[in-house]
Coordinates of N, CA and C in Angstrom, one line a residue:
X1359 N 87.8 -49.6 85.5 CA 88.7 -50.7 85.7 C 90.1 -50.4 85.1
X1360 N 91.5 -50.6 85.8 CA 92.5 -50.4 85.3 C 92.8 -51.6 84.4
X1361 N 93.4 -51.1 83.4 CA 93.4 -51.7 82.3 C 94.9 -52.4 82.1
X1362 N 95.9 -52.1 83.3 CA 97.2 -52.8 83.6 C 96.8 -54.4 83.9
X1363 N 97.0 -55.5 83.1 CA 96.6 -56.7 83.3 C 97.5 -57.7 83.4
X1364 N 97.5 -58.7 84.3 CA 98.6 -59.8 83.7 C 97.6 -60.8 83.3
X1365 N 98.7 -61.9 81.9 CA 98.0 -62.5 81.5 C 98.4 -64.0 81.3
X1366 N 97.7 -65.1 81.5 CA 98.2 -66.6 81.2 C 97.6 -67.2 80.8
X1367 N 97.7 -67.2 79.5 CA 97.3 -68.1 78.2 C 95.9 -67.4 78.2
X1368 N 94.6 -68.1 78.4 CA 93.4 -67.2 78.5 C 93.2 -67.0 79.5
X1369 N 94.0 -66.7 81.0 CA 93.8 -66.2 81.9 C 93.8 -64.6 82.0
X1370 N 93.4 -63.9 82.7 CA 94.3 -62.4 83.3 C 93.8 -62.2 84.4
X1371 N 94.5 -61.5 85.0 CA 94.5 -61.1 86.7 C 94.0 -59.3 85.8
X1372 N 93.0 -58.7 86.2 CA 92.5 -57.4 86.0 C 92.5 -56.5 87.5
X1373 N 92.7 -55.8 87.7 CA 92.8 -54.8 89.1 C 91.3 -54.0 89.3
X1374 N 90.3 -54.1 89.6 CA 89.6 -53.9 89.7 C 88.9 -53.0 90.4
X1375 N 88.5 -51.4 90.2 CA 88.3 -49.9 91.5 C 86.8 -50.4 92.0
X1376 N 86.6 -51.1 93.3 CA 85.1 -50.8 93.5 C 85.1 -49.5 94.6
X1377 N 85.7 -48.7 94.4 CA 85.3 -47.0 95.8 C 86.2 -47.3 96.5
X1378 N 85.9 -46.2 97.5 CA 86.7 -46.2 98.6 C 87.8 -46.5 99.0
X1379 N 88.6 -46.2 97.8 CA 90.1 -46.5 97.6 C 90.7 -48.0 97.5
X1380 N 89.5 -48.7 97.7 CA 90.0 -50.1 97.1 C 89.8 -51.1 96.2
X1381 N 91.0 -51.4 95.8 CA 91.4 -52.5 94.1 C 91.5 -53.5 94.7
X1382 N 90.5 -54.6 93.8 CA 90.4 -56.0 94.1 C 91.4 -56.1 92.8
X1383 N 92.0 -57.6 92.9 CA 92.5 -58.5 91.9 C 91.5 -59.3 91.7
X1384 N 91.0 -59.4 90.0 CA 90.0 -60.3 90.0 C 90.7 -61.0 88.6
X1385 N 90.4 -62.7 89.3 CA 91.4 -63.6 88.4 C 89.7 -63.9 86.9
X1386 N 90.0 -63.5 85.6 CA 89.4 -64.1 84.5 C 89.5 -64.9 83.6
X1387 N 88.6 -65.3 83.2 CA 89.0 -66.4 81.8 C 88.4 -65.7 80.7
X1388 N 89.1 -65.6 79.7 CA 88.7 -64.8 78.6 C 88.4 -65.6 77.3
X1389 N 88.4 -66.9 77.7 CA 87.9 -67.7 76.4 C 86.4 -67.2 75.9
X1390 N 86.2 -67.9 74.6 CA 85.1 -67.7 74.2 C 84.6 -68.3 73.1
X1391 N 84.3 -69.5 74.2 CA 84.3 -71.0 74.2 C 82.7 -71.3 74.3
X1392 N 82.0 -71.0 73.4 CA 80.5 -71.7 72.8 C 79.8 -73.1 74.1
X1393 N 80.4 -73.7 73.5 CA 80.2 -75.1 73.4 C 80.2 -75.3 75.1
X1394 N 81.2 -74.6 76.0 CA 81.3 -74.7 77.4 C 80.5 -73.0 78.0
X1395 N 79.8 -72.7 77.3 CA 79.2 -71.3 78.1 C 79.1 -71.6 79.8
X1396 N 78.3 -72.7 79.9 CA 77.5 -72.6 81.2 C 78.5 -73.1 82.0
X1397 N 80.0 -73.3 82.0 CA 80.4 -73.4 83.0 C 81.5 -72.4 82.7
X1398 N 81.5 -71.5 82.0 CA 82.5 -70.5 81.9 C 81.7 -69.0 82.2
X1399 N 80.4 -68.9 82.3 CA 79.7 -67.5 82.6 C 80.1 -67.2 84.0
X1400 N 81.1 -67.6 84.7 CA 81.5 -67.1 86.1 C 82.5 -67.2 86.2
X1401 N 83.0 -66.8 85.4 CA 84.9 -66.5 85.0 C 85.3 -65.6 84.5
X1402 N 84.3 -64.6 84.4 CA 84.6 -63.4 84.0 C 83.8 -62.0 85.0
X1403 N 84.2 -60.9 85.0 CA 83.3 -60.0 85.9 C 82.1 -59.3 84.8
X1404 N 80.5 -59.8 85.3 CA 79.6 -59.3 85.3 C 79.0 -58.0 85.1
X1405 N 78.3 -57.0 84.3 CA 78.2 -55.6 84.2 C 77.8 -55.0 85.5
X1406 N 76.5 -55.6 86.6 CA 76.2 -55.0 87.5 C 76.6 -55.6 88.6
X1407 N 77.8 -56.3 88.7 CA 78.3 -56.7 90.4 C 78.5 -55.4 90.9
X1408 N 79.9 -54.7 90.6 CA 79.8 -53.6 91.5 C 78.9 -52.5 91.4
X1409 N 78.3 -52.2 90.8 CA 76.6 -51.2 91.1 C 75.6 -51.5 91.7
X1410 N 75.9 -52.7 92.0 CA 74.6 -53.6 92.8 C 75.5 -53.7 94.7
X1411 N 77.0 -53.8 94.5 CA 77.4 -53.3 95.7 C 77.7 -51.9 96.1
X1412 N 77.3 -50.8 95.6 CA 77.7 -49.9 95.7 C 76.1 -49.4 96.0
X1413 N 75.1 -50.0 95.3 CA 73.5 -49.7 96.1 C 73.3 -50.4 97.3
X1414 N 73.8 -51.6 97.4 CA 73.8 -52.6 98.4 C 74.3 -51.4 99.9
X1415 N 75.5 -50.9 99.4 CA 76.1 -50.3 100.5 C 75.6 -48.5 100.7
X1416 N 74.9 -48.5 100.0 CA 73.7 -47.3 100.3 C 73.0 -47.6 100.4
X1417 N 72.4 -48.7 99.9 CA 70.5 -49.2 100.6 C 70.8 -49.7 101.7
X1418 N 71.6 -50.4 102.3 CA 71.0 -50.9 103.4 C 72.2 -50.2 104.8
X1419 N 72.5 -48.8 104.6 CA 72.8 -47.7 105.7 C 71.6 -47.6 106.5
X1420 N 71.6 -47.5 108.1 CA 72.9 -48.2 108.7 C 72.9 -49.7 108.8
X1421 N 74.4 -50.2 108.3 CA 74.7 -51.2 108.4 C 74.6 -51.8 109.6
X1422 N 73.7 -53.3 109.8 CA 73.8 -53.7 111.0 C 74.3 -54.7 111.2
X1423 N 75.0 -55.5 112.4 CA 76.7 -56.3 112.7 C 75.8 -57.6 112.8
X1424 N 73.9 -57.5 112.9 CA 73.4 -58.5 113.0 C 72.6 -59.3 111.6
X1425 N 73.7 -58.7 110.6 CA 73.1 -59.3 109.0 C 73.8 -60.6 108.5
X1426 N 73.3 -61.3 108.6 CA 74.2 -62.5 107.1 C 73.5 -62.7 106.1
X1427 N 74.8 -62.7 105.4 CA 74.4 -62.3 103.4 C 74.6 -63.6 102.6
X1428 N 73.9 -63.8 101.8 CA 73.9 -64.6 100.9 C 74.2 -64.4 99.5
X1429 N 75.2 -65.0 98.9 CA 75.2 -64.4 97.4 C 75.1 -65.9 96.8
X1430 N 73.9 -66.0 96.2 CA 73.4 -66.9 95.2 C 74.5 -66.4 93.4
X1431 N 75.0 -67.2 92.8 CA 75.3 -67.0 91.4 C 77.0 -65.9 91.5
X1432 N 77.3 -66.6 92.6 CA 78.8 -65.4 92.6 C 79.8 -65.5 91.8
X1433 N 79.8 -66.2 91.2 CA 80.8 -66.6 90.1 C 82.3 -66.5 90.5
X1434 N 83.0 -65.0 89.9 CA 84.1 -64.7 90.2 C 84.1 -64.2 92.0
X1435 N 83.2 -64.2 91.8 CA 83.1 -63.4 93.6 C 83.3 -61.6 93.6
X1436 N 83.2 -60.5 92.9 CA 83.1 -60.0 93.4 C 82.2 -59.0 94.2
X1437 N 80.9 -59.0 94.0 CA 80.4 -58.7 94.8 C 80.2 -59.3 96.2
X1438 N 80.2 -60.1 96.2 CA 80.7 -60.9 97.8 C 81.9 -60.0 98.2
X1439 N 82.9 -60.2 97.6 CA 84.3 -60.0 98.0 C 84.1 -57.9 98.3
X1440 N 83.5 -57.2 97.4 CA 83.3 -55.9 97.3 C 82.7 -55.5 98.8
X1441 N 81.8 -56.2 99.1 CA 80.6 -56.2 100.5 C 81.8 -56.4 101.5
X1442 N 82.5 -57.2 101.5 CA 83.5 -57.5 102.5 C 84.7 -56.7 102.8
X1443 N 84.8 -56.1 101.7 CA 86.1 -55.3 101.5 C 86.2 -53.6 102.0
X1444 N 84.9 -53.6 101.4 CA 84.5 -52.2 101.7 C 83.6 -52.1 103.7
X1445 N 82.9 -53.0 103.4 CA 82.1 -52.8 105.0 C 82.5 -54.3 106.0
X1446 N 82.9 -53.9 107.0 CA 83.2 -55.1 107.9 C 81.7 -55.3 109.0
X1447 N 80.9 -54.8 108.5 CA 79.7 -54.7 109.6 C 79.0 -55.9 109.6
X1448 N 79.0 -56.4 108.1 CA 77.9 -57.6 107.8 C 78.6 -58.8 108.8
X1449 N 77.6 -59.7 110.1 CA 78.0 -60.6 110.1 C 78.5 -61.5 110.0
X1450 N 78.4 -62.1 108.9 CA 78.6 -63.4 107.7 C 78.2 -63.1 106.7
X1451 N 79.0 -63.1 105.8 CA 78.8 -63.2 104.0 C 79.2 -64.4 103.4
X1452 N 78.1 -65.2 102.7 CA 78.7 -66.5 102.1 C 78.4 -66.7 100.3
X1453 N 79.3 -66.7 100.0 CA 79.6 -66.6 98.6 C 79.3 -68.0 97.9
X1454 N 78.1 -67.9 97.1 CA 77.6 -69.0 96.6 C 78.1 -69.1 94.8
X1455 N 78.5 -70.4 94.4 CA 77.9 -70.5 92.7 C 78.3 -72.3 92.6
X1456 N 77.4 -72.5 91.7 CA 77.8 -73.8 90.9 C 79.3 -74.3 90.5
X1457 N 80.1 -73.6 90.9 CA 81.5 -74.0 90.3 C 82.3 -73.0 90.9
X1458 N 82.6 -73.2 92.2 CA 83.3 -72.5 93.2 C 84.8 -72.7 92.8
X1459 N 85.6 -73.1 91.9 CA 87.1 -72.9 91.6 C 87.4 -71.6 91.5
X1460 N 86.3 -70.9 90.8 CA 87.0 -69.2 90.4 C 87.3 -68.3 91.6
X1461 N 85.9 -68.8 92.0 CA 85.6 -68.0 93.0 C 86.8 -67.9 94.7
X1462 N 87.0 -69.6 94.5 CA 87.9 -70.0 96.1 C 89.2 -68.7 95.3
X1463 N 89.9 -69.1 93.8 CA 90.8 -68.2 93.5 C 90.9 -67.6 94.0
X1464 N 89.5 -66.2 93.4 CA 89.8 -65.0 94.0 C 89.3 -64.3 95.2
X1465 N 89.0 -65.4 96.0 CA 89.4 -65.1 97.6 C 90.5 -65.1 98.1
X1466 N 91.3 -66.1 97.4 CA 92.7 -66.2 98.3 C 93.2 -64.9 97.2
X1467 N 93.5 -64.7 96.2 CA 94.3 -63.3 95.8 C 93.8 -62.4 96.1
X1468 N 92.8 -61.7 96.9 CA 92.4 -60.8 98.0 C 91.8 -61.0 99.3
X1469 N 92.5 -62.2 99.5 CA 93.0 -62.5 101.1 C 92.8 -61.4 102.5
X1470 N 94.0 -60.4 101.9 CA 94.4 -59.3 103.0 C 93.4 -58.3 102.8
X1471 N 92.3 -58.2 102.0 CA 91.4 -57.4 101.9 C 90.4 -57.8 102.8
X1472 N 90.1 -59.0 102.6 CA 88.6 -59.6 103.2 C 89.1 -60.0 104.4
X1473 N 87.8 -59.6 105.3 CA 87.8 -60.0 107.1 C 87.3 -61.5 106.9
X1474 N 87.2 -62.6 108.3 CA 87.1 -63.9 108.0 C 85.4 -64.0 108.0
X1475 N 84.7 -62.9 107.7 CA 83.0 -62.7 107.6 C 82.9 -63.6 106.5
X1476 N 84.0 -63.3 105.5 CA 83.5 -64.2 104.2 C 84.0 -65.2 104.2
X1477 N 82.8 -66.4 103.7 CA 83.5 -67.8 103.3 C 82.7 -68.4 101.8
X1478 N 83.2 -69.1 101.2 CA 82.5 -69.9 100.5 C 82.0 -71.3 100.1
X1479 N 80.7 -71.2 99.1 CA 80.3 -72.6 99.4 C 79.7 -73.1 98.2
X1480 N 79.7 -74.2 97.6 CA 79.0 -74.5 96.4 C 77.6 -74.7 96.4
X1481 N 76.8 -74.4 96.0 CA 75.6 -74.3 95.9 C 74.7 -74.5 94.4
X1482 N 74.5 -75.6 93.8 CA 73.8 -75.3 92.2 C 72.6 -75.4 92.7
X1483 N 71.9 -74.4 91.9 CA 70.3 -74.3 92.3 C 69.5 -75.5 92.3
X1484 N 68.9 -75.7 93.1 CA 67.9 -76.9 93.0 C 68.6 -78.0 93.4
X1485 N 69.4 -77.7 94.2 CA 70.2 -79.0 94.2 C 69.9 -78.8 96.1
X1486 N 68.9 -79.9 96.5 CA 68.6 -79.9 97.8 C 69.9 -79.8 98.6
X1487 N 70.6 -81.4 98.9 CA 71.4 -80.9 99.7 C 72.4 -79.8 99.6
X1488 N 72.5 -79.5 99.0 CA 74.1 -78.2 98.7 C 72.9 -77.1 99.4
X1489 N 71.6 -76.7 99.0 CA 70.5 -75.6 99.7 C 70.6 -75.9 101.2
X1490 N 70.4 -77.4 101.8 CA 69.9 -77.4 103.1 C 71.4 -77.2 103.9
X1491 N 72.6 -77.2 103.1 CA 74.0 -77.1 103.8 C 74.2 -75.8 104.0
X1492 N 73.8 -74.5 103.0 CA 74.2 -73.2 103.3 C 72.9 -72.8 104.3
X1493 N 71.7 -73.4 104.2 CA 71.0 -73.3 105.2 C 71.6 -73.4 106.7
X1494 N 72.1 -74.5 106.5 CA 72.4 -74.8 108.4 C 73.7 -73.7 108.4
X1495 N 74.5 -73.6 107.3 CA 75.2 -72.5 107.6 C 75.0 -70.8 108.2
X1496 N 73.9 -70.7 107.3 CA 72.9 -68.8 108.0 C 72.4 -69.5 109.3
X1497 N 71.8 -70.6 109.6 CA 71.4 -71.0 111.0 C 72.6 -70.7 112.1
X1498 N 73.6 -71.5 111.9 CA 74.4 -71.6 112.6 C 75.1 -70.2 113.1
X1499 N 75.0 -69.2 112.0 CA 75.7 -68.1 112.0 C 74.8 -67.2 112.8
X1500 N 73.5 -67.5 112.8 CA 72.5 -66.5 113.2 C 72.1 -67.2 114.9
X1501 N 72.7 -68.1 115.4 CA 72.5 -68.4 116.8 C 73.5 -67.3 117.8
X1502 N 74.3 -67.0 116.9 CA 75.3 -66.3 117.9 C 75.3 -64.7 118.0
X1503 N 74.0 -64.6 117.3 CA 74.2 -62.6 117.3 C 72.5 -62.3 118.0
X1504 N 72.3 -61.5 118.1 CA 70.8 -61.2 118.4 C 69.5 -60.5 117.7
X1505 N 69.0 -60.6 117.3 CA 67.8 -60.3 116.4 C 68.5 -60.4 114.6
X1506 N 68.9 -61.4 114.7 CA 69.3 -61.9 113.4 C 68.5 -61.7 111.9
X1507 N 69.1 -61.6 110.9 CA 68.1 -61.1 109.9 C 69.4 -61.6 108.6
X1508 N 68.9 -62.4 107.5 CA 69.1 -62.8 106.3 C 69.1 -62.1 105.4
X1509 N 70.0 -61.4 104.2 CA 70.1 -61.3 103.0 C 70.6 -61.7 101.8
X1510 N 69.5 -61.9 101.2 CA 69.9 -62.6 99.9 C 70.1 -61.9 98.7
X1511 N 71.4 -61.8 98.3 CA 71.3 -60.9 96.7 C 72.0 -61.6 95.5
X1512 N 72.2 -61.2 94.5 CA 72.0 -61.6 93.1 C 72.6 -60.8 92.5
X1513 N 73.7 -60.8 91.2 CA 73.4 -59.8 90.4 C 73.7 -60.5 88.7
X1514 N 72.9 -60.2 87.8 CA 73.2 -60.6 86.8 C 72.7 -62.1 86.4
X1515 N 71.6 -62.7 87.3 CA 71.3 -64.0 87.2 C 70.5 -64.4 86.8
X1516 N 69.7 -63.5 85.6 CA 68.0 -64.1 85.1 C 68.3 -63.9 83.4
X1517 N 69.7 -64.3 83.2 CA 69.9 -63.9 81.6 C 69.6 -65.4 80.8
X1518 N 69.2 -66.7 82.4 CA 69.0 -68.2 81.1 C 67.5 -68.5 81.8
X1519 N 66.7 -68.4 81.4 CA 65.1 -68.5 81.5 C 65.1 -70.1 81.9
X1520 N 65.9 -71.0 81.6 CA 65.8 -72.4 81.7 C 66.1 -72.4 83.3
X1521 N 66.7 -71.9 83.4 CA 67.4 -71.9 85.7 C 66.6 -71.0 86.4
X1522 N 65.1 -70.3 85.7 CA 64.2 -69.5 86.7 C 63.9 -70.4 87.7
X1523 N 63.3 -71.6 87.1 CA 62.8 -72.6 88.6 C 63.6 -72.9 89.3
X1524 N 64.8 -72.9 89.1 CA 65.7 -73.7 90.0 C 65.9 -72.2 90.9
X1525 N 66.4 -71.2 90.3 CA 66.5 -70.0 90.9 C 65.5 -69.5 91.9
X1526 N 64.7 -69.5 91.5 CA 63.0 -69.4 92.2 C 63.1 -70.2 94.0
X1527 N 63.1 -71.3 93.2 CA 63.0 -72.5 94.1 C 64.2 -72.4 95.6
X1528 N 65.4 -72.0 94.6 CA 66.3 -72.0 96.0 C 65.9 -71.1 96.8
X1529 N 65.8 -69.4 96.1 CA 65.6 -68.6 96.9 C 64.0 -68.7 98.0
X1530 N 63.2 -69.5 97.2 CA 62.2 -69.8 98.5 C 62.6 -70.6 99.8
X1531 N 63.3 -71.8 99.5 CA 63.5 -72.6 100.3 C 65.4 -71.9 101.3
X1532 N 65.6 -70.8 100.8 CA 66.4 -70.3 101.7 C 65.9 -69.4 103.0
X1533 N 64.8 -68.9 101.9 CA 64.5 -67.6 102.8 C 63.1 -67.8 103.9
X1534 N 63.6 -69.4 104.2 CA 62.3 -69.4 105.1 C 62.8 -70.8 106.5
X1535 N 63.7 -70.2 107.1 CA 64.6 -70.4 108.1 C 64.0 -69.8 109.5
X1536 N 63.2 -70.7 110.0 CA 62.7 -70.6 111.3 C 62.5 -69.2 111.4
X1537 N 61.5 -68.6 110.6 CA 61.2 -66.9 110.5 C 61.7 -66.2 110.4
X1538 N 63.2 -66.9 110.3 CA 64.2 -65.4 110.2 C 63.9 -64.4 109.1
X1539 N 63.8 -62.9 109.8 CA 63.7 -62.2 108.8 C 64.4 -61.5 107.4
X1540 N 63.5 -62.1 106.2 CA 64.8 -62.3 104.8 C 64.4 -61.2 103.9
X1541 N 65.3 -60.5 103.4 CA 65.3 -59.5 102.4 C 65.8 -60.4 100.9
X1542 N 65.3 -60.4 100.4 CA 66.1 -60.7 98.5 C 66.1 -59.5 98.0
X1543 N 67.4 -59.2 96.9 CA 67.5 -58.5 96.2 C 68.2 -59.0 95.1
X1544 N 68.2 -58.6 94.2 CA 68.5 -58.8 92.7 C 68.8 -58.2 91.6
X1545 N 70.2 -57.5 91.4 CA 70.2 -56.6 90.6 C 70.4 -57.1 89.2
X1546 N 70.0 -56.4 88.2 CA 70.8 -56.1 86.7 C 70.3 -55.3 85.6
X1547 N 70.7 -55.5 84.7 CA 71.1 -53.9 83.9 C 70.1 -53.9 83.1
X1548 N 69.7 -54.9 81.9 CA 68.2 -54.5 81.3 C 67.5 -55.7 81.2
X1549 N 66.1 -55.7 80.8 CA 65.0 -56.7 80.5 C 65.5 -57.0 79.2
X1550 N 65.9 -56.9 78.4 CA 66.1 -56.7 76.8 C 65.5 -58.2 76.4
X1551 N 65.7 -59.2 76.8 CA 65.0 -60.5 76.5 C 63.9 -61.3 77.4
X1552 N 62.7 -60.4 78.2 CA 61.9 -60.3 79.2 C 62.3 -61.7 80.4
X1553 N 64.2 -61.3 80.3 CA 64.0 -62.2 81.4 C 63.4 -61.8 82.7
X1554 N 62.9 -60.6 83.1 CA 62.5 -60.6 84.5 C 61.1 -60.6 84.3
X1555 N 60.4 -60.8 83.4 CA 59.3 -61.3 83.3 C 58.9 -62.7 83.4
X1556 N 59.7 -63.4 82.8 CA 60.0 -64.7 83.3 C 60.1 -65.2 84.0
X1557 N 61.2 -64.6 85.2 CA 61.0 -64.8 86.6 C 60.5 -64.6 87.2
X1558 N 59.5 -63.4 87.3 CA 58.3 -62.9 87.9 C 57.4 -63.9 87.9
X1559 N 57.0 -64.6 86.8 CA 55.9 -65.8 86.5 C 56.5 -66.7 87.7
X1560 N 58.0 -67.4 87.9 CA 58.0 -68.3 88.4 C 57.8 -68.1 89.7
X1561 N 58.6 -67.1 89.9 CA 58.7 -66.5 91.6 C 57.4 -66.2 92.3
X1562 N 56.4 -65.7 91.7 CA 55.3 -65.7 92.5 C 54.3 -66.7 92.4
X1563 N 54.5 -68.1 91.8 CA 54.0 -69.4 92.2 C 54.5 -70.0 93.4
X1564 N 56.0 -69.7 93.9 CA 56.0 -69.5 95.2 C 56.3 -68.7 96.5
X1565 N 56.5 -67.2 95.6 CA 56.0 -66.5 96.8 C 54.6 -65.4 96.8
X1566 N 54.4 -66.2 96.0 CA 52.7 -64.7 95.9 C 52.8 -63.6 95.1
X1567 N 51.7 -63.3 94.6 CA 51.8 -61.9 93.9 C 52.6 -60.9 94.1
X1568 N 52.6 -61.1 95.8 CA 53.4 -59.9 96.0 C 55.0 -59.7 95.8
X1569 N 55.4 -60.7 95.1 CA 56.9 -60.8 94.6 C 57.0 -59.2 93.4
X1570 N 57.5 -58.2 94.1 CA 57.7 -57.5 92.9 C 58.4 -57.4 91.8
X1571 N 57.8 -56.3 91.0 CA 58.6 -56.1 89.4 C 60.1 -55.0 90.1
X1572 N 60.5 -55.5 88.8 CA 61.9 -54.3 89.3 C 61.7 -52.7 89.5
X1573 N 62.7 -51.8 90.4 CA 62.5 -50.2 90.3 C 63.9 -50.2 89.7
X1574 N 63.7 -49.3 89.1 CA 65.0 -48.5 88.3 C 66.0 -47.6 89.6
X1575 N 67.1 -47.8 89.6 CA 67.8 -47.0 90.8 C 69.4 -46.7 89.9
X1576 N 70.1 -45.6 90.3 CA 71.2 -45.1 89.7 C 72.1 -45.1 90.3
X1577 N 73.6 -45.3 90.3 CA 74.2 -45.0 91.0 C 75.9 -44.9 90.4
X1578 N 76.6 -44.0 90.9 CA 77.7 -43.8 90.1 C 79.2 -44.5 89.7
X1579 N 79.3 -44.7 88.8 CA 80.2 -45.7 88.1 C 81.5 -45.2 87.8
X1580 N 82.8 -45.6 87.9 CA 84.3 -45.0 87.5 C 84.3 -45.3 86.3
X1581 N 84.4 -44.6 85.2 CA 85.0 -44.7 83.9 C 86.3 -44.4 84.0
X1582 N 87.4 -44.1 82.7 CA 87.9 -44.1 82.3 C 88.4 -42.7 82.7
X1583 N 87.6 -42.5 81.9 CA 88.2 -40.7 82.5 C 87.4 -39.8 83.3
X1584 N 85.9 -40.4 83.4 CA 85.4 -39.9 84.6 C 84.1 -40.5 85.1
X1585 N 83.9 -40.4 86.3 CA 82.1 -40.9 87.1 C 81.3 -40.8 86.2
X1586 N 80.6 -41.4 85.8 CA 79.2 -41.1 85.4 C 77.9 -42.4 86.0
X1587 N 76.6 -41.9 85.9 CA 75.7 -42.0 86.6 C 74.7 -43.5 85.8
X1588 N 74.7 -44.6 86.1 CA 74.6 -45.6 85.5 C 73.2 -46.1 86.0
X1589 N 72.1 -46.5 85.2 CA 70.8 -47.1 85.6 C 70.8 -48.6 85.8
X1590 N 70.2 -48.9 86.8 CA 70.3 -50.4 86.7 C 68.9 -50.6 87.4
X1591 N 68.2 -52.4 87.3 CA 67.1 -52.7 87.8 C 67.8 -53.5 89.2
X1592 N 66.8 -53.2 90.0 CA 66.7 -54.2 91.2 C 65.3 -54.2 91.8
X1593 N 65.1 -55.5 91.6 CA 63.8 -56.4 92.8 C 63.9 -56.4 94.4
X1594 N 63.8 -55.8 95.1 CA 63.8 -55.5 96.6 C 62.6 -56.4 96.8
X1595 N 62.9 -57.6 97.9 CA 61.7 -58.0 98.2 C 61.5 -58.2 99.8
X1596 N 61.3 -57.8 100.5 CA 61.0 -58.6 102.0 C 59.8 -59.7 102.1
X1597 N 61.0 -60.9 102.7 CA 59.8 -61.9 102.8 C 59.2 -62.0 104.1
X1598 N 58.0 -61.8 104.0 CA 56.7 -61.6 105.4 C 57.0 -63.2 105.9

């Protein structure tokens, strides 16, 4: 991350390397403000957004033009915005979180980056209508291409055990759109407080046992002064 920042009051605009030669501007809030956590945890950039796009864009080579993506918990946006920036293949990409101000931000200050694939949408988990709106949204999107196929990914979003069901719940009730075929994925960095055990309990009350545990996957990170090779978890799930 280049460390050249502008800054306003607790704001800063940070320049941000995700590969392939391109720098997002990603607008933050650097308070550190207790009392308001839960509506300030998407105001800042997350440890595995870009390693989770950077697998995203190796795991799912070759890219096909008949995918729409889903980002559940996007906060600042950028893994949405990284998917968009770097690959124009995806269909539709729609950038989801509970508190879409940061997020609309830093779309419009990387504008000329992103093709018009990305849009966004408010979505709090468990919250029916805001679920059945981005619904008719993948619907709508997936009438116009041919053998259509859904993804849904995540990164950094099983650190409050209280929002597993709500979490759980949306991603069932998204990924079951007139059979379209749905991939979930889910990246982040460690179990250290069994939150993916926690999730696992809830997610397979409604998708079945067969909801897997995480695999460990690596992939290379820009430091400072050089690449190095970073571990992270992700849940791959295809829903049958």
């Amino acid at each position: 991350m280049d460390q050249r920042e502008r800054r306003t009051n607790q704001e800063h605009i940070c320049n941000l390397d995700i590969g392939g030669g391109i720098t997002l501007q990603i607008l933050e809030d650097l308070r550190d403000d207790d009392d308001d956590l839960e509506e300030h945890v998407g105001r800042f950039i997350w440890p595995t957004a870009v390693p989770m796009m950077t697998h995203l864009l190796r795991e799912m080579t070759p890219l096909s033009s008949s995918t729409v993506v889903v980002e559940l918990g996007a906060g600042c946006g950028v893994l949405s915005m990284g998917l968009a920036a770097r690959c124009r293949h995806f269909h539709k990409i729609i950038s989801t979180d509970h508190d879409v101000l940061w997020l609309e931000r830093n779309l419009a200050l990387n504008c000329m980056l992103l093709g018009e694939e990305l849009m966004f949408r408010r979505l709090d988990w468990g919250h029916v209508a805001e679920i059945e709106a981005v619904r008719s949204m993948v619907a709508d999107a997936c009438h116009s291409i041919d053998s259509p196929n859904l993804l849904i990914v995540a990164s950094d979003v099983l650190y409050n055990h209280k929002s597993h069901q709500k979490l759980a719940s949306s991603l069932h009730r998204l990924s079951s759109i007139d059979n379209l075929p749905t991939r979930i994925m889910i990246g982040f960095l460690s179990d250290r407080d069994n939150d993916e055990t926690s999730f696992l309990l809830t997610a397979r009350q409604l998708f079945g046992d067969g909801f897997p545990k995480s695999k460990s996957v690596f992939v290379e990170r820009k430091g400072k002064s050089k690449t190095k090779e970073m571990e992270m978890h992700v849940i791959d799930f295809v829903v049958r």
